[in-house]
mmCIF file of C-alpha atoms in Angstrom:
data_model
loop_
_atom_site.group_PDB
_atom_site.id
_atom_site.type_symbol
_atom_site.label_atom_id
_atom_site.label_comp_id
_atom_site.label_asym_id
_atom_site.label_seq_id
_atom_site.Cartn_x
_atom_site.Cartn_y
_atom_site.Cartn_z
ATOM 1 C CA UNK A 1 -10.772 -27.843 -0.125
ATOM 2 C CA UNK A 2 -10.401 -25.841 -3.349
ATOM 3 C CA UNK A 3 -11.483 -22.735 -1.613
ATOM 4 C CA UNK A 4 -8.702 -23.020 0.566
ATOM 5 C CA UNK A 5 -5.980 -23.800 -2.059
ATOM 6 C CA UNK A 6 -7.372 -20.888 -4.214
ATOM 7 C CA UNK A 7 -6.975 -18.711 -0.739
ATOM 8 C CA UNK A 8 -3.211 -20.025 -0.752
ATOM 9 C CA UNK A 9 -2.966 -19.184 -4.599
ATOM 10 C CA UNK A 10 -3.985 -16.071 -4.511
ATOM 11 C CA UNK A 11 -2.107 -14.686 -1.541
ATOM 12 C CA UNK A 12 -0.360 -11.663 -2.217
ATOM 13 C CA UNK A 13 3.037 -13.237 -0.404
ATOM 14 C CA UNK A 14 2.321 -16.674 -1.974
ATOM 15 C CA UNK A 15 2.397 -14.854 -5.423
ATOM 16 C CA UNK A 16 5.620 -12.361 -4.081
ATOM 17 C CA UNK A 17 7.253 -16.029 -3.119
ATOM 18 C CA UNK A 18 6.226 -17.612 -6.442
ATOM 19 C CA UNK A 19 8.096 -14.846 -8.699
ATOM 20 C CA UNK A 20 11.161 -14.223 -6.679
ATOM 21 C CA UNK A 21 11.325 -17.867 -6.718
ATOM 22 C CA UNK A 22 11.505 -17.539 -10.953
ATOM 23 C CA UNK A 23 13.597 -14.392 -11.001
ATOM 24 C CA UNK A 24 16.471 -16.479 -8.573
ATOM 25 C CA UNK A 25 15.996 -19.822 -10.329
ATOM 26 C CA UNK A 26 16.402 -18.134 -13.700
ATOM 27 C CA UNK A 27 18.978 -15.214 -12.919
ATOM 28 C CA UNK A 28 22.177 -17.932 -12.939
ATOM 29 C CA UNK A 29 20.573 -19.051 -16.838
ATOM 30 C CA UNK A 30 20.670 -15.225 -17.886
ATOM 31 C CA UNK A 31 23.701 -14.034 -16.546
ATOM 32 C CA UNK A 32 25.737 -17.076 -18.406
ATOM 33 C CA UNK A 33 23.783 -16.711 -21.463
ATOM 34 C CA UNK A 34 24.906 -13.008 -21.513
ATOM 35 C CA UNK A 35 28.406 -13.494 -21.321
ATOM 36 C CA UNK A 36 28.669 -16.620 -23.677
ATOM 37 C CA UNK A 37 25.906 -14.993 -26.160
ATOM 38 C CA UNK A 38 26.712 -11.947 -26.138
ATOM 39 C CA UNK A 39 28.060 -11.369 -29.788
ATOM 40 C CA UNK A 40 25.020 -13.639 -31.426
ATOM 41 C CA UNK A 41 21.620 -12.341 -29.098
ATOM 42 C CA UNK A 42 19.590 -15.708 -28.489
ATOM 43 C CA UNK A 43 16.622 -15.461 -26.498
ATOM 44 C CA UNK A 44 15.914 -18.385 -24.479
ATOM 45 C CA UNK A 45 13.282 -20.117 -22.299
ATOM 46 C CA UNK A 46 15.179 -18.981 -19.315
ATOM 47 C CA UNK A 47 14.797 -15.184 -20.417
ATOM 48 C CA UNK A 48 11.201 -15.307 -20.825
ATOM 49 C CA UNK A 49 10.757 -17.094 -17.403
ATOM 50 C CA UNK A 50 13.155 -14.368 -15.992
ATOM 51 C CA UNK A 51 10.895 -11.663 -17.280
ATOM 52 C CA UNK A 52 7.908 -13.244 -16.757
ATOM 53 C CA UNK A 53 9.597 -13.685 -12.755
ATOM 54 C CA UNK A 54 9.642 -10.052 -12.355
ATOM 55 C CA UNK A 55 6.818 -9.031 -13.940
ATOM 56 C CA UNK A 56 4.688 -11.271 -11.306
ATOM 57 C CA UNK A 57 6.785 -9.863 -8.422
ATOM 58 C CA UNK A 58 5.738 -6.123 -9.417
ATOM 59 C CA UNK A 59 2.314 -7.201 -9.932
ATOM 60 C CA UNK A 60 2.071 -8.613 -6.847
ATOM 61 C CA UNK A 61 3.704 -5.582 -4.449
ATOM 62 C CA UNK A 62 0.589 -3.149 -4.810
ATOM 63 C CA UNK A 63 -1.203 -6.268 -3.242
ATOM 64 C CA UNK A 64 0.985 -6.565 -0.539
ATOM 65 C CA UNK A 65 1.270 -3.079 0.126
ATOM 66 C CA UNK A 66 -2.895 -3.186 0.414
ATOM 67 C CA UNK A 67 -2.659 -5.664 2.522
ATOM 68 C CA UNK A 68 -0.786 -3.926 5.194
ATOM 69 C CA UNK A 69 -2.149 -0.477 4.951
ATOM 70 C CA UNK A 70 -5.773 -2.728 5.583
ATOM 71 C CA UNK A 71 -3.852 -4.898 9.009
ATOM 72 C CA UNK A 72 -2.523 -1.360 10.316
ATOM 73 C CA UNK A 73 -6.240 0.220 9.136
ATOM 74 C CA UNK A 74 -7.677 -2.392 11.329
ATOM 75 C CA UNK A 75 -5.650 -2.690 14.134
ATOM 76 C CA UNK A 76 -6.016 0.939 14.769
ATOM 77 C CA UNK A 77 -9.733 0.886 14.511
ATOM 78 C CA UNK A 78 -8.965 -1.693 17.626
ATOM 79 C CA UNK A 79 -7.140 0.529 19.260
ATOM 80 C CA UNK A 80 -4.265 -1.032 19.176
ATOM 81 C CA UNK A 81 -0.741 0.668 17.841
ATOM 82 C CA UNK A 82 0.975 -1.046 14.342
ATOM 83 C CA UNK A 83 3.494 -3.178 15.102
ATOM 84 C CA UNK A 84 2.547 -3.569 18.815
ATOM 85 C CA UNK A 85 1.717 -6.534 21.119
ATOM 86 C CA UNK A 86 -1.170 -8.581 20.551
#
C-alpha cells in the first residue's frame, strides 16, 4: 500500500500536476496583492506558495522529459515507431 502511494507521489506528472496546481491557485492572490500593494511591498503566504509553485514545476520537467526520451527509447528497441499504434 505505501509503495504504491509513494509510486503516485513521486510521479513526475503527479509532481507537474501538484505545482501547476499552486502556481494557478496562488496566481489570483499575487496579481491583487500587486496592484493593491504596490506602493508598501508586503510579502505574503500566497507569494511564497506562488514561488514555491513554480519552483516544483521546473524541478519536475527534466523528470518528465526523462521519462519520455526512456518510453520512445523503449518502444523503439520494440520495434515499434513513437507515437504509433499499440
Amino acid at each position: 500500500m505505501l509503495e504504491k502511494l509513494r509510486g503516485v507521489t513521486e510521479h513526475p506528472y503527479f509532481n507537474i500536476l501538484a505545482a501547476l496546481g499552486l502556481v494557478l491557485t496562488s496566481i489570483g492572490e499575487v496579481s491583487e496583492s500587486f496592484e493593491s500593494e504596490w506602493e508598501r511591498i508586503e510579502i505574503g503566504v500566497h507569494h511564497g506558495i506562488f514561488l514555491y509553485g513554480v519552483l516544483s514545476l521546473v524541478k519536475a520537467i527534466p523528470d518528465v522529459a526523462e521519462a519520455t526520451r526512456r518510453m520512445h527509447e523503449a518502444r523503439e528497441a520494440r520495434g515499434k515507431p513513437p507515437g504509433g499504434g499499440a
